[in-house]
Coordinates of C-alpha atoms in Angstrom, one line a residue:
X1 CA 0.0 0.0 0.0
X2 CA 1.3 3.4 -0.9
X3 CA 0.3 6.8 0.3
X4 CA 1.4 10.1 -1.2
X5 CA 0.9 13.6 0.1
X6 CA -0.1 16.3 -2.5
X7 CA -0.6 20.0 -2.2
X8 CA -4.1 21.0 -3.4
X9 CA -4.9 24.5 -2.2
X10 CA -3.3 27.8 -1.3
X11 CA -3.9 28.5 2.4
X12 CA -3.4 32.2 1.9
X13 CA -6.7 32.4 0.1
X14 CA -8.5 31.5 3.4
X15 CA -6.8 33.7 6.0
X16 CA -10.0 35.6 6.7
X17 CA -11.8 32.4 7.8
X18 CA -12.6 31.8 11.5
X19 CA -13.1 28.0 11.4
X20 CA -11.1 24.9 10.7
X21 CA -12.0 22.3 8.2
X22 CA -10.5 18.8 7.8
X23 CA -11.8 16.7 4.9
X24 CA -11.4 13.0 4.5
X25 CA -12.3 12.5 0.9
X26 CA -13.3 9.0 -0.2
X27 CA -14.3 9.9 -3.7
X28 CA -12.1 9.4 -6.7
X29 CA -11.9 13.1 -7.3
X30 CA -10.6 15.1 -4.3
X31 CA -12.4 18.3 -3.3
X32 CA -10.7 21.1 -1.4
X33 CA -11.5 21.9 2.2
X34 CA -10.6 24.6 4.5
X35 CA -8.7 24.9 7.8
X36 CA -8.5 28.0 9.8
X37 CA -7.0 31.2 9.0
X38 CA -3.8 29.7 10.5
X39 CA -4.4 26.1 9.4
X40 CA -5.4 24.5 6.1
X41 CA -5.7 20.8 5.5
X42 CA -7.1 18.8 2.6
X43 CA -7.2 15.0 2.6
X44 CA -8.4 12.0 0.6
X45 CA -8.8 8.8 2.5
X46 CA -10.1 5.3 2.1
X47 CA -12.6 3.6 4.3
X48 CA -9.8 1.4 5.6
X49 CA -7.8 4.4 6.6
X50 CA -10.8 5.6 8.7
X51 CA -10.9 2.2 10.3
X52 CA -7.1 2.6 11.0
X53 CA -7.6 5.9 12.7
X54 CA -10.5 4.7 14.9
X55 CA -8.5 1.6 15.9
X56 CA -5.7 3.9 17.2
X57 CA -8.0 6.3 19.0
X58 CA -10.0 3.5 20.7
X59 CA -7.4 2.4 23.3
X60 CA -6.2 6.0 23.9
X61 CA -9.8 7.1 24.6
X62 CA -10.0 4.8 27.6
X63 CA -6.9 6.2 29.3
X64 CA -8.0 9.8 30.0
X65 CA -11.2 11.9 29.9
X66 CA -9.6 14.3 27.4
X67 CA -6.8 14.1 25.0
X68 CA -4.6 16.5 23.1
X69 CA -4.1 16.3 19.3
X70 CA -1.3 18.1 17.5
X71 CA -1.3 18.4 13.7
X72 CA 1.8 19.5 11.8
X73 CA 2.8 19.3 8.1
X74 CA 3.6 15.6 8.3
X75 CA 2.4 14.0 11.5
X76 CA -0.5 13.7 13.9
X77 CA 0.4 13.3 17.5
X78 CA -2.1 12.3 20.2
X79 CA -1.5 12.5 24.0
X80 CA -3.9 10.9 26.4
X81 CA -2.5 12.0 29.7
X82 CA -4.2 13.0 33.0
X83 CA -2.8 15.7 35.3
X84 CA -1.9 13.0 37.8
X85 CA 1.5 11.8 37.0
X86 CA 0.7 8.4 38.6
X87 CA -2.0 7.6 36.1
X88 CA -1.5 5.6 32.9
X89 CA -0.7 7.5 29.7
X90 CA -0.8 6.8 26.0
X91 CA 1.1 8.6 23.3
X92 CA 0.7 8.1 19.5
X93 CA 2.5 9.5 16.5
X94 CA 1.4 8.6 13.0
X95 CA 2.3 10.0 9.6
X96 CA -0.5 12.0 7.9
X97 CA 0.3 10.4 4.5
X98 CA -0.6 7.1 6.1
X99 CA -4.0 8.4 7.2
X100 CA -4.7 10.2 4.0
X101 CA -3.7 9.4 0.5
X102 CA -4.0 13.1 -0.6
X103 CA -3.7 16.0 1.8
X104 CA -2.6 19.5 2.3
X105 CA -1.8 21.2 5.6
X106 CA -0.3 24.6 6.2
X107 CA -0.6 27.5 8.6
X108 CA 1.0 30.7 9.8
X109 CA 2.3 28.8 12.8
X110 CA 4.6 26.4 11.0
X111 CA 1.7 24.3 9.8
X112 CA 0.7 23.3 13.3
X113 CA -2.5 23.3 15.4
X114 CA -3.4 21.8 18.8
X115 CA -6.8 20.7 20.0
X116 CA -8.2 19.4 23.3
X117 CA -10.9 16.8 22.7
X118 CA -12.8 13.9 24.2
X119 CA -11.5 11.0 22.3
X120 CA -14.3 8.7 23.3
X121 CA -16.7 11.0 21.4
X122 CA -14.4 11.1 18.5
X123 CA -14.1 7.3 18.5
X124 CA -17.9 6.9 18.5
X125 CA -18.4 9.3 15.7
X126 CA -15.7 7.6 13.5
X127 CA -17.2 4.2 14.1
X128 CA -20.7 5.5 13.3
X129 CA -19.5 7.2 10.1
X130 CA -17.5 4.1 9.1
X131 CA -20.5 1.8 9.4
X132 CA -22.5 4.0 7.0
X133 CA -19.8 4.7 4.4
X134 CA -19.5 3.1 1.0
X135 CA -16.4 3.5 -1.1
X136 CA -18.0 6.3 -3.1
X137 CA -19.0 8.4 0.0
X138 CA -17.1 11.3 1.5
X139 CA -16.4 12.0 5.2
X140 CA -15.6 15.5 6.4
X141 CA -14.0 16.4 9.7
X142 CA -14.0 20.1 10.3
X143 CA -13.5 22.4 13.2
X144 CA -16.2 25.0 13.4
X145 CA -18.3 27.1 15.8
X146 CA -21.6 25.8 17.0
X147 CA -23.4 28.4 19.1
X148 CA -20.1 30.1 19.8
X149 CA -18.6 26.7 20.9
X150 CA -15.7 25.3 18.9
X151 CA -16.6 21.8 17.7
X152 CA -14.9 19.1 15.8
X153 CA -17.6 18.1 13.3
X154 CA -17.6 14.7 11.7
X155 CA -20.1 14.3 8.9
X156 CA -20.8 12.5 5.7
X157 CA -23.3 12.5 2.8
X158 CA -24.0 9.0 1.6
X159 CA -24.9 7.7 -1.8
X160 CA -28.5 7.4 -0.7
X161 CA -28.7 11.2 -0.1
X162 CA -28.8 10.9 3.7
X163 CA -26.5 13.0 5.9
X164 CA -25.0 11.9 9.2
X165 CA -23.2 14.5 11.4
X166 CA -21.5 14.5 14.8
X167 CA -20.6 17.8 16.6
X168 CA -17.9 17.2 19.2
X169 CA -17.1 20.1 21.6
X170 CA -13.3 20.9 21.7
X171 CA -10.8 23.5 22.7
X172 CA -8.2 25.2 20.5
X173 CA -4.9 25.6 22.4
X174 CA -1.5 27.2 21.8
X175 CA 0.8 24.7 20.0
X176 CA 3.5 25.4 22.6
X177 CA 1.3 23.8 25.3
X178 CA 1.9 20.4 23.8
X179 CA 5.2 20.3 25.5
X180 CA 3.3 19.7 28.7
X181 CA 1.8 16.5 27.4
X182 CA 4.8 14.7 26.0
X183 CA 5.6 11.2 27.2
X184 CA 7.3 11.0 30.7
X185 CA 11.0 10.8 30.9
X186 CA 12.1 7.4 32.2
X187 CA 15.4 5.6 32.9
X188 CA 16.8 3.1 30.5
X189 CA 14.7 -0.1 30.6
X190 CA 16.2 -3.1 32.4
X191 CA 14.4 -5.7 30.3
X192 CA 12.7 -5.5 26.9
X193 CA 10.8 -8.4 25.5
X194 CA 8.7 -8.8 22.3
X195 CA 5.1 -9.7 23.0
X196 CA 3.2 -12.4 21.2
X197 CA 1.0 -11.5 18.2
X198 CA -2.0 -9.4 19.4
X199 CA -4.3 -11.6 17.2
X200 CA -4.0 -14.0 20.1
X201 CA -4.3 -11.7 23.2
X202 CA -3.5 -14.4 25.8
X203 CA -1.6 -12.0 28.0
X204 CA -4.6 -9.6 28.4
X205 CA -6.9 -12.6 29.1
X206 CA -4.5 -13.9 31.8
X207 CA -4.3 -10.5 33.5
X208 CA -8.1 -10.3 33.6
X209 CA -8.2 -13.8 35.3
X210 CA -5.5 -12.8 37.8
X211 CA -7.7 -10.0 39.1
X212 CA -9.8 -12.5 41.1
X213 CA -8.5 -15.4 43.2
X214 CA -11.6 -17.2 44.3
X215 CA -14.0 -14.6 45.7
X216 CA -11.2 -12.2 46.5
X217 CA -9.8 -9.6 44.2
X218 CA -6.1 -8.6 44.1
X219 CA -5.3 -4.9 43.8
X220 CA -1.8 -5.4 42.3
X221 CA 0.0 -7.5 39.7
X222 CA 3.7 -8.4 39.9
X223 CA 5.3 -8.2 36.4
X224 CA 8.7 -9.9 36.0
X225 CA 10.8 -10.2 32.8
X226 CA 14.1 -11.8 32.0
X227 CA 16.7 -11.4 29.3
X228 CA 16.4 -15.2 28.7
X229 CA 13.0 -14.5 27.1
X230 CA 10.3 -15.1 29.7
X231 CA 7.7 -12.9 31.1
X232 CA 5.5 -13.6 34.2
X233 CA 2.4 -12.0 35.8
X234 CA 1.5 -12.8 39.4
X235 CA -1.6 -12.0 41.4
X236 CA -1.5 -12.4 45.2
X237 CA -4.0 -12.3 48.1
X238 CA -3.5 -13.5 51.6
X239 CA -2.9 -17.2 51.4
X240 CA -3.2 -17.5 47.7
X241 CA -1.1 -16.9 44.6
X242 CA -1.7 -17.3 40.9
X243 CA 1.0 -16.9 38.2
X244 CA 1.1 -16.9 34.4
X245 CA 4.4 -17.3 32.6
X246 CA 5.2 -16.8 28.9
X247 CA 8.4 -18.3 27.6
X248 CA 10.4 -18.3 24.4
X249 CA 9.9 -14.6 23.8
X250 CA 12.4 -12.6 21.8
X251 CA 14.5 -10.1 23.7
X252 CA 15.5 -6.6 22.6
X253 CA 19.0 -5.8 23.9
X254 CA 19.6 -2.4 22.3
X255 CA 18.9 0.7 24.4
X256 CA 18.5 -1.4 27.6
X257 CA 20.6 -2.0 30.7
X258 CA 20.7 -5.7 29.6
X259 CA 22.7 -4.8 26.5
X260 CA 25.9 -4.3 28.4
X261 CA 25.4 -7.4 30.5
X262 CA 24.7 -9.3 27.3
X263 CA 27.9 -8.1 25.7
X264 CA 30.0 -9.0 28.8
X265 CA 28.4 -12.4 29.0
X266 CA 29.1 -13.1 25.3
X267 CA 32.7 -12.1 25.8
X268 CA 33.0 -14.4 28.9
X269 CA 31.5 -17.3 26.9
X270 CA 34.0 -16.8 24.1
X271 CA 36.7 -17.1 26.8
X272 CA 35.2 -20.2 28.3
X273 CA 33.9 -18.6 31.4
X274 CA 30.3 -17.8 30.6
X275 CA 27.8 -16.5 33.1
X276 CA 24.6 -18.6 33.3
X277 CA 22.7 -15.9 35.3
X278 CA 20.2 -14.0 33.3
X279 CA 19.0 -10.6 34.2
X280 CA 15.5 -10.5 35.6
X281 CA 13.5 -7.6 37.0
X282 CA 10.2 -7.5 38.9
X283 CA 7.9 -4.5 39.4
X284 CA 4.5 -4.1 41.1
X285 CA 1.6 -2.3 39.4
X286 CA -2.1 -1.8 39.9
X287 CA -4.0 -4.4 38.1
X288 CA -6.6 -2.0 36.7
X289 CA -3.9 0.2 35.2
X290 CA -2.1 -2.8 33.7
X291 CA -5.2 -3.9 32.0
X292 CA -5.7 -0.4 30.6
X293 CA -2.4 -0.5 28.8
X294 CA -3.2 -3.9 27.2
X295 CA -6.6 -2.9 25.8
X296 CA -4.9 -1.9 22.6
X297 CA -4.9 -5.6 21.7
X298 CA -8.7 -5.5 21.2
X299 CA -9.0 -2.8 18.6
X300 CA -5.5 -2.8 17.0
X301 CA -5.1 -6.5 16.3
X302 CA -4.6 -6.2 12.6
X303 CA -2.9 -2.8 12.7
X304 CA 0.2 -3.9 14.6
X305 CA 3.6 -4.8 13.1
X306 CA 5.3 -5.6 16.5
X307 CA 5.0 -4.8 20.1
X308 CA 7.5 -4.6 23.0
X309 CA 7.1 -4.7 26.7
X310 CA 9.7 -2.7 28.6
X311 CA 10.3 -2.9 32.4
X312 CA 12.0 0.2 33.9
X313 CA 12.9 -0.9 37.5
X314 CA 11.0 1.0 40.2
X315 CA 9.5 3.3 37.6
X316 CA 7.4 2.1 34.8
X317 CA 6.0 -0.7 32.6
X318 CA 5.9 0.5 29.0
X319 CA 4.3 -1.1 25.9
X320 CA 5.6 0.2 22.6
X321 CA 3.5 -0.7 19.6
X322 CA 4.9 -0.3 16.1
X323 CA 2.2 0.4 13.5
X324 CA 2.3 -1.5 10.1
X325 CA 5.1 -0.4 7.8
X326 CA 4.5 0.3 4.2
X327 CA 6.6 0.5 1.0
X328 CA 7.8 4.0 0.1
X329 CA 8.4 5.5 -3.3
X330 CA 11.8 3.8 -3.5
X331 CA 10.4 0.4 -2.6
X332 CA 12.0 0.5 0.9
X333 CA 9.9 -0.1 4.0
X334 CA 9.0 3.1 5.8
X335 CA 7.7 3.6 9.3
X336 CA 4.0 4.5 9.7
X337 CA 4.1 5.5 13.4
X338 CA 3.8 4.1 16.9
X339 CA 1.6 4.0 20.0
X340 CA 3.2 3.8 23.4
X341 CA 1.5 3.1 26.7
X342 CA 2.9 3.9 30.2
X343 CA 1.9 2.3 33.5
X344 CA 3.7 3.6 36.6
X345 CA 4.8 1.1 39.2
X346 CA 4.1 1.2 43.0
X347 CA 6.5 0.5 45.8
X348 CA 6.9 -3.0 47.2
X349 CA 5.5 -3.8 50.7
X350 CA 7.3 -6.0 53.2
X351 CA 4.5 -8.5 52.7
X352 CA 5.2 -8.8 49.0
X353 CA 7.9 -11.4 49.3
X354 CA 7.3 -14.3 46.9
X355 CA 8.9 -17.6 46.7

């Protein structure tokens, strides 16, 4: 699949306008649309690309009541982050030419705009529009005023001459504010393991079952990973323990604390004095938060190239999801984007000792 950006309109013609328009054009002939005085964007997209966008938004919409969207000339970034730094967070970056096969975006502010929006409403509107679209219909997404309230409007006119429209209240923010919603800075991960294919979401199912041990529910899950390629999840209540272990997983050694230990171990093995001890790290997280960062496996099953779970000792459990790559103009594979989910750890208690 190939996507190619193309300039369609001159944004200077629309400096007098007070509203923003984003068009997803599903017709064979693209039609120009308008973005604000400081923002212009035209796009032609397929029905599959709308499904792609909604699949990305779906897990992010469950992490925070509101999210922050930043458009620039080449990318869309979405940050789902609460003010509480101890809450889970999601961050997505995706190329616009992978969402739209034909688009134009420009502004007086370096072709950038930032919105605050309820992603759950956006997800619902996209799913609603997608269910009614045929390949000859057009979907428009535009930012306009409704009774003095800025709204992101998602609408379509179908081949049966019916019209479906959703008006989503939003807030326009200064682009500079997006710096406050970037991913948290963390230490180098101790262990990074590749997760099994999301088409078989066994890990998420196991975590759901670990929540309850008999009639009692555990508040926390212990996550442990090893450089030998295994990953375990343990739920504990007084007098009971349940553990799920996944073995034979591939390990990522680059950009991790394990990489230096791995290089030293390989050197020792070449000298006949190898070290059989693998690096393993265990952290404690709230089970509800851990489940939240695995919900991407529900909506994004067919939109994932690979995913990695990273354990930052005493700080964070991170899941990094690489979106499907595509062939560029030169025939080489190019990155589409990524979604990353952050779950903070909690401190161990003296009663947390496990055998």
